Amino acid sequence: MRTSESEIAFHRSEALELVADDLELLATLAGVYLSEENDKTEALDAALAAGDAGSVRRIAHSLKGAVANFCAHACVEAAQSLEMMGRSADLSDSQEAWSELRARLKELREQLLELQTEAASVE
Amino acid sequence: MTTTQALKVLVVDDEATTRLMIRANLVRESYDVISAEDGEQAVALFERERPQAVIMDLEMPVMDGYEATQEIKRMAGDLFVPVIFLTATLDEDALVRCIECGGDDFLSKPVSNPVLLAKLSAQLRIYQMTETMITQRDELRLNQIQNEQDMRIAEKVFARMVNQDTSEIGNVRKLVSPASVLSGDVLLVTTAPNGSVRVLLGDFTGHGLSAAIGTPLVCEVFYGMTAKGFSIVDVVNEMNKKLHKVLPTGLFFACVVLQLEIGEDRLTSWCGGIPDAMVRGVNGGIKHRIPSRNLALGIVGKLGANSGTTSHSLEVGDRILACSDGLAEAFNPDGELFGQKRLEKIYCEHPDSEAAFDQLSRSIADFTEGEEQTDDITMVEIVHDGRCPEKLAVGAVEKEGDLRAADWEAHFKFGVETLRAIDPLPLIVQLLAEIQGLSQHREHIYTILAELFRNSLDHGLLGLDSILKQTPDGFEKYYQLREERLAALSEGMIRIELQHEPRTTGGRLLILLEDSGPGFDYGEWENSWLSDLRAKSGRGIALVQTLCESVTYLGDGSSVCASYIWDHDGDAQGASEGT
């Protein structure tokens, strides 16, 4: 099943440009990202629960960098909101931003899994 | 590094997907990629692997990109290793900090592959350029060190070659100031077998190694031929022939050769292409000027037929000064030249003749005020103090071991053409030294032969009267007449007969000279030769008497026989010592 344009979590063509149209490489990158995503979100959840603004900033920054490689603009934006809150040590609105980021990450995960399947079938 | 070797790039990012993506894109372009997850790892990896470029994230755990970059730049030292920062921010403060800690460029995340490759390529061009510069700089530094070592060795070799032991020649003073380690100026001092002091002051074109390159050749000819008794003209002709053969076009050797004939109060000189030498009289002022009358050596293969020496009479106390052109052309900080006139004024007008040379040396130093000179400066002063150097012909005293004395005899006959063309004495003396091992007696034998031969030629064949030499004008007239009469001589000969017989401790050499001239009344002379020792005429024969067991004139006076007794210790038995 191909994702419609309105539900795009990452911009495939832009992302492919970053890897010189190497679909296999992009799928490999997706695998690396997916293998680390759970650890990062769990760590971010714990930092938010503990009110640890410094850790929130650092983990959100790392997540932002990772999803940026797939041109997942909505994810980048959501991660950046949390990073800014951590940087300003004001986590008062963090739960809403965190919900938004989780939803975007979920969409991205699904589409990256589809990409992996597609790449595997091309092989 | 060679162009065939892949350039190594260190990628530093704590985010695995970013590291992997950049690595894949660079490997595709044949870069050799190594990766680190934080600044600390990056520093360790850089030290071990020495990559040519670094792509560095800013925010990382353990050690951030700023600190890691500073450490890497410190380790790289003079070598330019580009660091390209990865940044998701365009925050001005962050960018300024990147540059301050040594960053060379930026890449924004997500990293565009074409931009990454373009920036990396541009930075690596600078890297390779600086690497080449550093390699060349280090090579130059090594070459310079090697060159300085070579020059120091060459300087020592040249110094030994040029400066023979002239400590016994106390009446020669020198000033040598080379413009570079090796001087293009040459100053050689020695004594001839007859006890005269011979000085060569020369100046090769330019200065430094290229100018000094002909010095060994000049030294060999000058010292070697002078020791064997060759005349100045012979020496100069030989040097010219050899220099012309080896020197490239444009390189030549200007020089003056001065010979102080102490016993005869005479200066013989040959000057080619060098500033005027001069004789300062006992009471100051220029007594004689010795201008250049010849081409410098090495320019033409054969010197002109009229390339000869000039003679000037001297008095005890006269001083001869010769300088290289570096002296008159010495300049002060304002660019003003020292000049020949100033030189002559200081040297010749100084009231104290003993202090004139030192005053000139000081004046040059004061005038130039330490300004680095572009040419070598050399000057030499010969003082005619009337004393013969004790040690004769420093280059000639080579003891060749005790050869067994033998019976032999030799005859030479020289006709007019030969007498005009060559001086046969050095060759005869050399022959004696080689066949009988008489090197230790070379100076004595040379003196005896030279005096007897000159008497035969000058008085026997050319009819010259020694009395002429008693006045300065007559002195110059004497040598002028000698040249004229020798050139006009149409018939005549000189015969030399050498007989040798062994003795218990050495041998006896009989020298018989006969000329075709009219002879002279020697009876009166034989009774008065000892009282003649200090007179200007006839003094040479008196010297011969002191060296020989006997000197006897025969027949009408056109033949003379001298008996020289020698032993293996180098001693001779002269008439003055008793027989």
XYZ file of C-alpha atoms in Angstrom:
702
model
C 0.000 0.000 0.000
C 1.464 3.375 -1.035
C 0.908 6.360 1.278
C -1.106 9.192 -0.181
C 0.453 12.669 -0.540
C -1.681 14.075 2.340
C -0.287 11.530 4.781
C 3.370 12.020 3.887
C 5.610 11.615 6.955
C 8.844 11.888 4.980
C 9.667 13.257 1.573
C 10.931 10.249 -0.301
C 12.322 12.010 -3.346
C 14.180 14.576 -1.240
C 15.505 11.831 0.993
C 16.656 9.826 -2.014
C 18.480 12.891 -3.283
C 20.485 12.971 -0.058
C 21.766 9.456 -0.804
C 22.236 9.924 -4.539
C 19.023 7.964 -5.338
C 20.324 4.866 -3.627
C 17.087 3.174 -2.424
C 18.960 0.341 -0.801
C 21.090 2.771 1.207
C 18.012 4.716 2.272
C 16.393 1.450 3.448
C 19.571 0.599 5.379
C 19.501 4.029 7.018
C 15.845 3.427 7.897
C 16.819 0.140 9.557
C 19.504 1.870 11.629
C 17.065 4.603 12.640
C 14.296 2.142 13.563
C 16.659 0.048 15.675
C 17.517 3.114 17.805
C 14.163 4.887 17.791
C 12.658 3.012 20.711
C 15.649 3.705 22.989
C 15.499 7.396 22.139
C 11.748 7.785 22.735
C 11.950 5.885 26.026
C 14.824 8.086 27.170
C 12.905 11.207 26.135
C 9.777 10.022 27.956
C 11.794 9.444 31.127
C 13.496 12.851 30.885
C 10.142 14.577 30.495
C 8.711 12.665 33.435
C 11.714 13.682 35.523
C 11.507 17.310 34.344
C 15.173 17.033 33.157
C 15.297 19.907 30.668
C 18.965 19.299 29.700
C 18.314 15.678 28.741
C 15.114 16.691 26.933
C 17.138 19.171 24.827
C 19.932 16.698 24.038
C 17.655 13.739 23.143
C 15.255 15.907 21.110
C 18.267 17.351 19.244
C 19.554 13.876 18.444
C 16.091 12.725 17.271
C 15.794 15.834 15.133
C 19.105 15.078 13.425
C 18.126 11.471 12.768
C 14.711 12.184 11.214
C 16.130 15.098 9.215
C 18.063 12.530 7.141
C 14.681 11.244 5.829
C 13.433 14.785 5.141
C 10.660 14.122 7.667
C 9.867 17.798 8.048
C 6.882 17.402 10.425
C 8.979 15.205 12.753
C 11.858 17.655 12.628
C 9.517 20.494 13.550
C 8.007 18.608 16.478
C 11.411 17.500 17.793
C 12.721 21.019 17.490
C 9.817 22.341 19.647
C 10.809 19.999 22.436
C 14.505 20.833 21.960
C 13.720 24.536 22.325
C 11.679 23.897 25.463
C 14.591 21.944 26.904
C 17.055 24.676 25.901
C 14.875 27.317 27.636
C 14.346 24.966 30.614
C 10.582 25.479 30.315
C 8.808 22.171 29.995
C 5.348 23.493 30.855
C 3.940 22.818 27.379
C 6.056 19.765 26.750
C 3.322 17.131 27.013
C 1.430 18.515 24.038
C 4.611 18.745 21.959
C 5.633 15.264 22.991
C 2.200 13.900 21.892
C 2.629 15.605 18.537
C 6.155 14.223 18.108
C 5.071 10.691 19.037
C 2.263 10.782 16.450
C 4.662 11.986 13.727
C 7.263 9.425 14.676
C 4.634 6.707 14.424
C 3.732 7.806 10.901
C 7.383 7.943 9.936
C 8.044 4.492 11.345
C 5.213 3.007 9.307
C 6.382 4.573 6.103
C 10.007 3.593 6.656
C 8.877 -0.005 7.188
C 7.037 0.220 3.857
C 10.212 1.578 2.263
C 12.221 -1.347 3.618
C 9.678 -3.811 2.192
C 9.811 -2.069 -1.181
C 13.599 -2.059 -1.219
C 13.667 -5.732 -0.346
C 11.278 -6.545 -3.193
C 13.418 -4.593 -5.664
C 16.369 -6.782 -4.719
C 50.901 11.745 -0.335
C 50.578 10.326 -3.811
C 47.567 10.977 -5.997
C 46.817 7.269 -6.306
C 46.309 6.912 -2.565
C 42.682 7.478 -1.395
C 42.173 10.565 0.721
C 41.138 9.686 4.241
C 38.193 11.520 5.831
C 37.150 11.345 9.472
C 33.354 11.632 10.013
C 32.328 12.548 13.551
C 28.657 12.453 14.623
C 26.839 10.841 17.520
C 23.895 10.115 15.251
C 24.393 6.742 13.533
C 22.214 7.491 10.491
C 24.144 10.677 9.753
C 27.524 8.923 10.071
C 26.335 6.068 7.878
C 24.836 8.336 5.236
C 27.956 10.507 4.918
C 30.227 7.462 4.931
C 28.216 5.813 2.132
C 28.260 8.953 0.002
C 32.025 9.423 0.431
C 32.956 5.784 -0.108
C 31.033 5.964 -3.381
C 33.464 8.735 -4.410
C 36.462 6.581 -3.439
C 37.296 8.322 -0.196
C 38.671 6.243 2.641
C 36.299 6.963 5.560
C 36.796 6.464 9.283
C 34.085 7.352 11.842
C 33.820 8.469 15.462
C 30.735 8.845 17.706
C 32.011 11.724 19.830
C 34.828 14.284 20.090
C 37.020 12.156 22.320
C 36.933 9.210 19.918
C 37.601 11.625 17.063
C 40.752 13.008 18.685
C 42.109 9.508 19.369
C 41.288 8.367 15.849
C 42.865 11.464 14.314
C 46.094 10.892 16.213
C 46.242 7.283 15.047
C 45.009 7.559 11.459
C 46.017 11.109 10.462
C 43.146 11.702 8.025
C 43.351 14.517 5.481
C 39.950 16.073 6.384
C 37.373 15.991 9.189
C 33.595 16.354 9.058
C 32.536 17.264 12.571
C 29.173 17.471 14.337
C 28.831 20.217 16.921
C 26.741 18.778 19.730
C 27.949 15.412 20.905
C 28.275 13.629 24.249
C 31.636 13.249 26.097
C 33.462 15.928 24.040
C 31.734 18.377 21.704
C 32.869 19.383 18.219
C 34.439 22.687 19.302
C 36.845 21.117 21.766
C 37.656 18.188 19.474
C 38.436 20.583 16.619
C 40.810 22.658 18.722
C 42.675 19.500 19.738
C 42.836 18.195 16.162
C 44.145 21.515 14.801
C 46.791 21.545 17.523
C 47.891 18.034 16.559
C 47.965 18.900 12.852
C 50.511 21.638 13.541
C 51.694 23.378 10.361
C 49.699 21.051 8.150
C 46.319 22.397 7.080
C 43.709 19.723 7.904
C 40.270 21.094 7.030
C 37.425 20.690 9.527
C 33.918 21.051 8.112
C 31.250 21.493 10.761
C 27.828 19.852 10.523
C 25.203 22.150 11.918
C 21.447 22.325 12.054
C 21.578 25.882 13.263
C 22.446 29.175 11.646
C 22.880 30.790 15.049
C 25.514 33.518 14.572
C 27.232 32.932 17.910
C 27.581 29.249 17.147
C 29.041 29.946 13.704
C 31.518 32.461 15.110
C 32.583 29.946 17.730
C 33.066 27.334 14.999
C 35.498 29.615 13.185
C 37.281 30.650 16.375
C 38.050 27.083 17.306
C 39.518 26.350 13.869
C 36.564 25.350 11.684
C 37.055 25.913 7.964
C 33.537 25.475 6.544
C 29.958 24.496 7.407
C 27.433 21.962 6.161
C 23.834 22.176 7.204
C 21.822 19.127 8.178
C 20.415 17.185 6.485
C 23.641 16.985 4.510
C 23.242 17.551 0.762
C 25.460 15.061 -1.021
C 26.565 17.343 -3.913
C 27.304 20.209 -1.500
C 29.241 17.844 0.774
C 31.371 16.597 -2.115
C 31.991 20.096 -3.510
C 33.028 21.564 -0.167
C 35.189 18.599 0.728
C 36.901 18.693 -2.642
C 37.596 22.429 -2.304
C 39.054 22.021 1.162
C 41.187 19.078 0.104
C 42.705 21.134 -2.708
C 43.904 23.584 -0.067
C 45.106 20.671 2.037
C 47.152 19.270 -0.841
C 48.557 22.689 -1.670
C 49.717 23.278 1.903
C 51.041 19.741 2.136
C 53.129 20.391 -0.989
C 54.317 23.707 0.426
C 55.298 22.122 3.723
C 57.089 19.276 1.940
C 58.960 21.778 -0.218
C 59.701 23.973 2.783
C 61.108 20.989 4.688
C 63.144 19.943 1.654
C 64.450 23.480 1.317
C 65.312 23.534 5.005
C 67.170 20.226 4.670
C 68.920 21.442 1.547
C 69.874 24.632 3.327
C 71.312 22.705 6.263
C 73.171 20.399 3.883
C 74.341 23.381 1.876
C 75.609 25.157 4.985
C 77.475 22.012 6.062
C 78.976 21.646 2.586
C 79.987 25.303 2.565
C 81.634 24.980 5.976
C 83.618 21.961 4.770
C 84.484 23.726 1.520
C 85.541 26.812 3.463
C 87.940 24.747 5.576
C 89.348 22.969 2.531
C 89.754 26.252 0.665
C 91.338 27.930 3.664
C 93.910 25.133 3.931
C 94.535 25.291 0.219
C 94.913 29.052 0.055
C 96.639 29.757 3.336
C 99.910 27.945 3.312
C 102.088 28.482 6.325
C 103.295 31.992 5.672
C 104.044 32.807 9.296
C 107.721 33.137 8.395
C 106.932 35.815 5.835
C 106.529 38.517 8.399
C 106.541 41.457 6.024
C 103.137 40.663 4.462
C 99.916 41.949 6.017
C 96.445 40.973 4.849
C 92.821 41.974 5.162
C 90.303 39.424 3.898
C 86.581 40.097 4.230
C 84.467 37.705 2.148
C 80.907 38.701 1.217
C 79.772 35.089 1.669
C 81.157 31.934 3.244
C 83.384 31.259 0.276
C 85.295 34.146 -1.148
C 85.787 34.866 -4.832
C 88.914 36.759 -3.823
C 92.166 34.853 -3.623
C 95.240 35.937 -1.712
C 98.270 33.694 -1.980
C 101.653 34.373 -0.432
C 104.785 32.346 -0.789
C 108.495 32.602 -1.343
C 110.370 31.715 -4.498
C 113.490 29.531 -4.409
C 115.685 32.628 -4.667
C 114.184 34.020 -1.472
C 111.938 36.611 -3.044
C 108.414 37.074 -1.697
C 105.688 36.405 -4.242
C 102.075 37.470 -3.676
C 99.015 36.884 -5.802
C 95.865 38.885 -5.143
C 93.028 37.868 -7.425
C 89.325 38.295 -7.824
C 87.071 35.820 -9.601
C 83.925 37.274 -11.158
C 81.155 37.352 -8.533
C 81.463 35.796 -5.104
C 80.481 32.637 -3.237
C 80.917 29.079 -4.445
C 80.667 29.789 -8.165
C 83.382 32.418 -7.824
C 85.601 30.272 -5.628
C 85.440 27.274 -7.931
C 88.663 28.121 -9.748
C 90.650 28.729 -6.566
C 92.128 25.200 -6.278
C 93.486 25.460 -9.791
C 95.036 28.873 -9.142
C 96.599 27.641 -5.878
C 98.064 24.556 -7.500
C 99.669 26.480 -10.337
C 100.846 29.400 -8.227
C 102.387 27.460 -5.365
C 103.637 24.585 -7.503
C 105.319 26.635 -10.202
C 106.667 29.284 -7.836
C 108.297 26.604 -5.717
C 109.992 25.230 -8.825
C 111.348 28.647 -9.701
C 109.132 29.535 -12.640
C 108.886 33.202 -13.514
C 105.747 35.291 -12.943
C 105.015 35.296 -16.672
C 105.239 31.492 -16.823
C 102.925 31.171 -13.836
C 100.429 33.662 -15.207
C 100.407 32.037 -18.648
C 99.831 28.607 -17.149
C 96.991 29.877 -14.935
C 95.414 31.632 -17.901
C 95.591 28.515 -20.060
C 94.018 26.324 -17.418
C 91.364 28.827 -16.349
C 90.363 29.445 -19.946
C 89.886 25.717 -20.355
C 87.699 25.168 -17.265
C 85.854 28.410 -16.561
C 82.481 29.020 -18.219
C 81.978 32.106 -20.378
C 81.555 35.202 -18.244
C 83.649 33.902 -15.357
C 87.219 35.163 -15.280
C 90.012 35.951 -12.867
C 91.435 39.440 -12.440
C 94.703 39.396 -10.540
C 97.955 41.062 -9.685
C 101.139 39.118 -8.999
C 103.822 40.949 -7.081
C 107.326 39.719 -6.452
C 109.580 41.460 -4.032
C 113.205 40.711 -4.916
C 114.585 41.622 -1.545
C 118.270 41.309 -2.367
C 117.890 43.495 -5.420
C 115.487 46.081 -4.000
C 113.207 45.333 -6.910
C 109.489 44.814 -7.379
C 108.380 42.758 -10.344
C 104.679 42.783 -11.098
C 102.039 41.514 -13.495
C 98.617 43.140 -13.299
C 95.499 42.122 -15.222
C 92.041 43.578 -14.749
C 92.423 44.574 -11.124
C 92.563 48.070 -9.546
C 95.960 49.791 -9.590
C 98.416 48.481 -7.051
C 100.789 51.082 -5.636
C 104.093 51.575 -3.894
C 104.056 53.951 -0.967
C 107.436 55.572 -0.524
C 109.293 55.615 2.765
C 108.137 59.176 3.360
C 104.613 58.727 2.056
C 103.032 59.489 -1.280
C 102.654 57.222 -4.270
C 106.138 56.288 -5.436
C 105.025 53.939 -8.181
C 101.606 53.154 -9.544
C 101.120 49.644 -10.956
C 98.203 49.805 -13.371
C 96.551 46.884 -15.103
C 98.169 46.346 -18.501
C 96.721 42.951 -19.252
C 93.449 41.148 -19.689
C 92.099 39.265 -16.722
C 92.906 35.547 -16.843
C 90.588 32.990 -18.408
C 89.110 35.320 -21.033
C 91.343 34.390 -23.965
C 93.196 31.133 -24.514
C 96.587 32.801 -24.975
C 97.806 36.050 -23.481
C 99.193 38.648 -25.849
C 102.870 38.672 -26.807
C 103.379 41.942 -24.949
C 101.871 40.537 -21.779
C 104.877 40.873 -19.543
C 105.984 41.984 -16.149
C 107.082 45.437 -15.105
C 109.933 46.196 -12.736
C 110.286 49.007 -10.223
C 113.207 49.819 -7.965
C 112.522 50.033 -4.253
C 114.156 51.376 -1.136
C 114.042 49.683 2.201
C 110.922 50.996 3.907
C 108.790 51.177 0.771
C 105.402 49.481 0.992
C 103.377 47.851 -1.741
C 99.588 47.786 -1.526
C 97.175 45.812 -3.700
C 93.400 45.555 -3.298
C 90.478 43.783 -4.903
C 87.778 45.990 -6.448
C 85.512 45.219 -3.491
C 87.450 47.766 -1.486
C 86.970 50.808 -3.723
C 83.397 49.656 -4.336
C 82.541 49.220 -0.657
C 79.469 51.289 0.166
C 77.989 52.898 3.238
C 74.313 52.865 4.296
C 73.658 55.891 2.044
C 74.984 54.018 -0.977
C 78.123 56.170 -1.258
C 81.194 54.333 -2.574
C 84.496 54.238 -0.690
C 86.342 54.968 -3.928
C 89.926 54.642 -5.159
C 90.844 58.263 -4.367
C 89.829 57.955 -0.734
C 91.748 54.683 -0.540
C 94.958 56.221 -1.911
C 94.645 59.322 0.234
C 94.260 57.363 3.458
C 97.034 54.903 2.665
C 99.620 57.087 1.004
C 99.143 60.305 2.954
C 99.101 58.805 6.419
C 102.088 60.274 8.291
C 103.048 56.992 9.903
C 103.870 54.395 7.267
C 103.719 51.597 9.818
C 100.138 52.550 10.735
C 98.831 53.275 7.219
C 97.537 49.767 6.490
C 95.709 49.463 9.819
C 94.272 52.940 9.342
C 92.934 51.912 5.937
C 91.366 48.775 7.450
C 89.689 50.845 10.158
C 88.530 53.471 7.683
C 86.728 50.863 5.590
C 85.032 49.423 8.660
C 84.005 52.908 9.838
C 82.826 53.912 6.385
C 80.628 50.865 5.726
C 79.126 51.035 9.255
C 78.489 47.312 9.205
C 76.474 47.511 5.984
C 76.455 44.052 4.384
C 78.732 44.234 1.329
C 77.928 42.568 -1.971
C 81.524 41.873 -2.951
C 84.522 40.363 -1.244
C 87.080 42.812 0.115
C 90.747 41.839 0.131
C 93.911 43.854 0.435
C 97.534 43.049 1.037
C 100.561 45.073 2.000
C 104.140 43.950 1.417
C 106.727 45.828 3.395
C 110.200 45.977 1.899
C 112.082 45.732 5.168
C 115.240 44.386 3.550
C 115.021 41.083 5.379
C 114.707 37.770 3.542
C 112.138 35.321 4.877
C 113.910 32.495 6.643
C 111.790 29.761 5.190
C 111.993 29.470 1.438
C 109.412 28.133 -0.984
C 106.883 26.692 1.454
C 105.347 24.532 -1.216
C 108.594 23.009 -2.318
C 110.122 21.438 0.711
C 109.210 17.823 0.281
C 111.785 15.457 1.608
C 111.801 12.536 -0.764
C 114.059 10.236 1.190
C 117.736 9.536 0.781
C 118.476 8.532 -2.767
C 121.823 6.920 -3.259
C 124.216 9.449 -4.717
C 125.290 8.439 -8.204
C 127.767 9.306 -10.931
C 126.167 11.122 -13.812
C 126.533 14.174 -15.993
C 124.227 16.177 -18.239
C 124.725 18.867 -20.865
C 122.318 21.532 -22.052
C 122.825 24.074 -24.787
C 120.403 26.938 -25.274
C 120.385 28.955 -28.460
C 118.941 32.429 -29.028
C 115.412 31.296 -29.898
C 115.212 29.163 -26.758
C 116.602 31.906 -24.542
C 113.968 34.289 -25.843
C 111.092 31.818 -25.437
C 111.598 30.055 -22.117
C 113.298 30.161 -18.778
C 115.029 26.758 -18.631
C 116.079 26.929 -14.989
C 112.899 25.607 -13.305
C 112.995 22.559 -15.560
C 116.666 21.866 -14.857
C 116.201 22.293 -11.111
C 113.173 20.017 -11.204
C 115.213 17.438 -13.070
C 117.951 17.589 -10.450
C 115.426 17.209 -7.648
C 113.911 14.156 -9.267
C 116.911 12.239 -10.530
C 119.113 12.777 -7.515
C 116.582 13.417 -4.732
C 117.895 16.931 -4.191
C 114.557 18.426 -3.142
C 116.016 19.614 0.140
C 118.653 21.518 -1.826
C 116.320 22.870 -4.474
C 116.486 26.469 -3.219
C 120.271 26.543 -3.056
C 120.714 24.932 -6.452
C 118.129 27.248 -7.950
C 119.873 30.307 -6.517
C 123.281 29.176 -7.810
C 121.988 28.311 -11.280
C 119.813 31.438 -11.500
C 122.661 33.771 -10.601
C 125.182 32.140 -12.910
C 122.679 31.873 -15.739
C 121.576 35.491 -15.355
C 125.168 36.671 -15.351
C 125.823 34.713 -18.538
C 122.740 36.064 -20.230
C 122.625 39.647 -18.931
C 126.346 40.416 -18.955
C 127.856 37.745 -21.225
C 125.365 37.818 -24.089
C 123.410 41.070 -23.641
C 126.329 43.184 -22.430
C 124.384 44.869 -19.620
C 126.242 46.622 -16.827
C 125.037 46.091 -13.234
C 126.143 49.580 -12.304
C 123.055 50.831 -14.114
C 120.913 49.382 -11.318
C 122.409 51.677 -8.700
C 119.881 54.454 -9.393
C 116.082 54.159 -9.680
C 116.123 55.519 -13.223
C 118.997 53.273 -14.182
C 117.215 50.359 -12.606
C 114.229 50.700 -14.896
C 116.544 51.426 -17.808
C 118.438 48.205 -17.092
C 115.306 46.050 -17.437
C 114.092 47.979 -20.437
C 117.467 47.459 -22.162
C 117.426 43.815 -21.202
C 114.082 43.293 -22.972
C 115.235 45.226 -26.040
C 118.581 43.463 -26.375
C 117.113 40.031 -25.843
C 114.544 40.718 -28.553
C 117.294 41.964 -30.900
C 119.801 39.176 -30.132
C 120.649 37.365 -33.342
C 123.314 34.892 -32.251
C 124.768 33.392 -29.118
C 124.320 30.472 -26.766
C 124.593 29.393 -23.162
C 125.829 25.920 -22.330
C 125.207 24.300 -18.964
C 127.087 21.233 -17.869
C 126.153 19.376 -14.686
C 128.389 16.707 -13.186
C 127.556 14.772 -10.085
C 129.738 12.471 -7.997
C 128.884 10.659 -4.775
C 130.583 11.402 -1.458
C 130.418 9.554 1.873
C 127.512 11.564 3.252
C 126.007 12.963 0.053
C 127.491 14.228 -3.166
C 129.159 17.012 -5.121
C 127.416 18.816 -7.935
C 129.655 20.646 -10.389
C 127.904 23.333 -12.386
C 129.697 24.676 -15.419
C 128.207 27.563 -17.385
C 129.671 28.869 -20.590
C 128.337 31.661 -22.765
C 129.357 32.858 -26.214
C 129.955 36.406 -25.000
C 133.327 38.245 -24.839
C 133.992 37.413 -21.174
C 135.225 39.842 -18.482
C 138.188 40.621 -16.228
C 137.419 38.510 -13.192
C 140.769 38.895 -11.435
C 139.856 42.039 -9.572
C 136.411 40.754 -8.809
C 137.696 37.520 -7.200
C 139.696 39.556 -4.685
C 136.803 41.724 -3.619
C 133.615 39.638 -3.691
C 133.207 39.399 0.099
C 133.361 43.166 0.516
C 130.758 43.443 -2.208
C 128.015 41.745 -0.179
C 126.040 44.935 0.436
C 126.569 46.528 -2.959
C 123.766 46.478 -5.427
C 125.850 45.074 -8.264
C 127.622 41.748 -8.008
C 125.788 40.831 -4.811
C 124.192 37.738 -6.389
C 127.558 36.167 -7.114
C 128.609 36.816 -3.542
C 125.580 34.824 -2.401
C 126.592 31.996 -4.721
C 130.033 31.989 -3.141
C 128.527 31.493 0.300
C 126.516 28.508 -0.907
C 129.257 26.765 -2.897
C 132.479 25.055 -1.970
C 134.086 27.099 -4.748
C 133.202 29.393 -7.634
C 135.839 29.758 -10.301
C 135.842 31.850 -13.475
C 137.762 30.322 -16.301
C 139.495 31.512 -19.472
C 138.344 34.913 -20.618
C 135.596 34.971 -18.027
C 132.889 33.553 -20.234
C 132.972 30.249 -18.316
C 132.348 29.677 -14.640
C 132.490 26.528 -12.549
C 130.670 26.202 -9.213
C 131.086 23.246 -6.874
C 128.162 22.511 -4.560
C 128.561 19.890 -1.862
C 125.479 18.471 -0.206
C 124.611 15.791 2.346
C 121.509 13.785 3.182
C 120.651 15.995 6.178
C 119.987 18.901 3.880
C 123.224 20.696 4.780
C 125.432 22.342 2.204
C 129.110 23.183 2.487
C 129.711 26.752 1.400
C 132.933 28.735 1.058
C 131.998 31.024 3.952
C 131.777 27.987 6.244
C 135.188 26.778 5.207
C 136.050 23.713 3.177
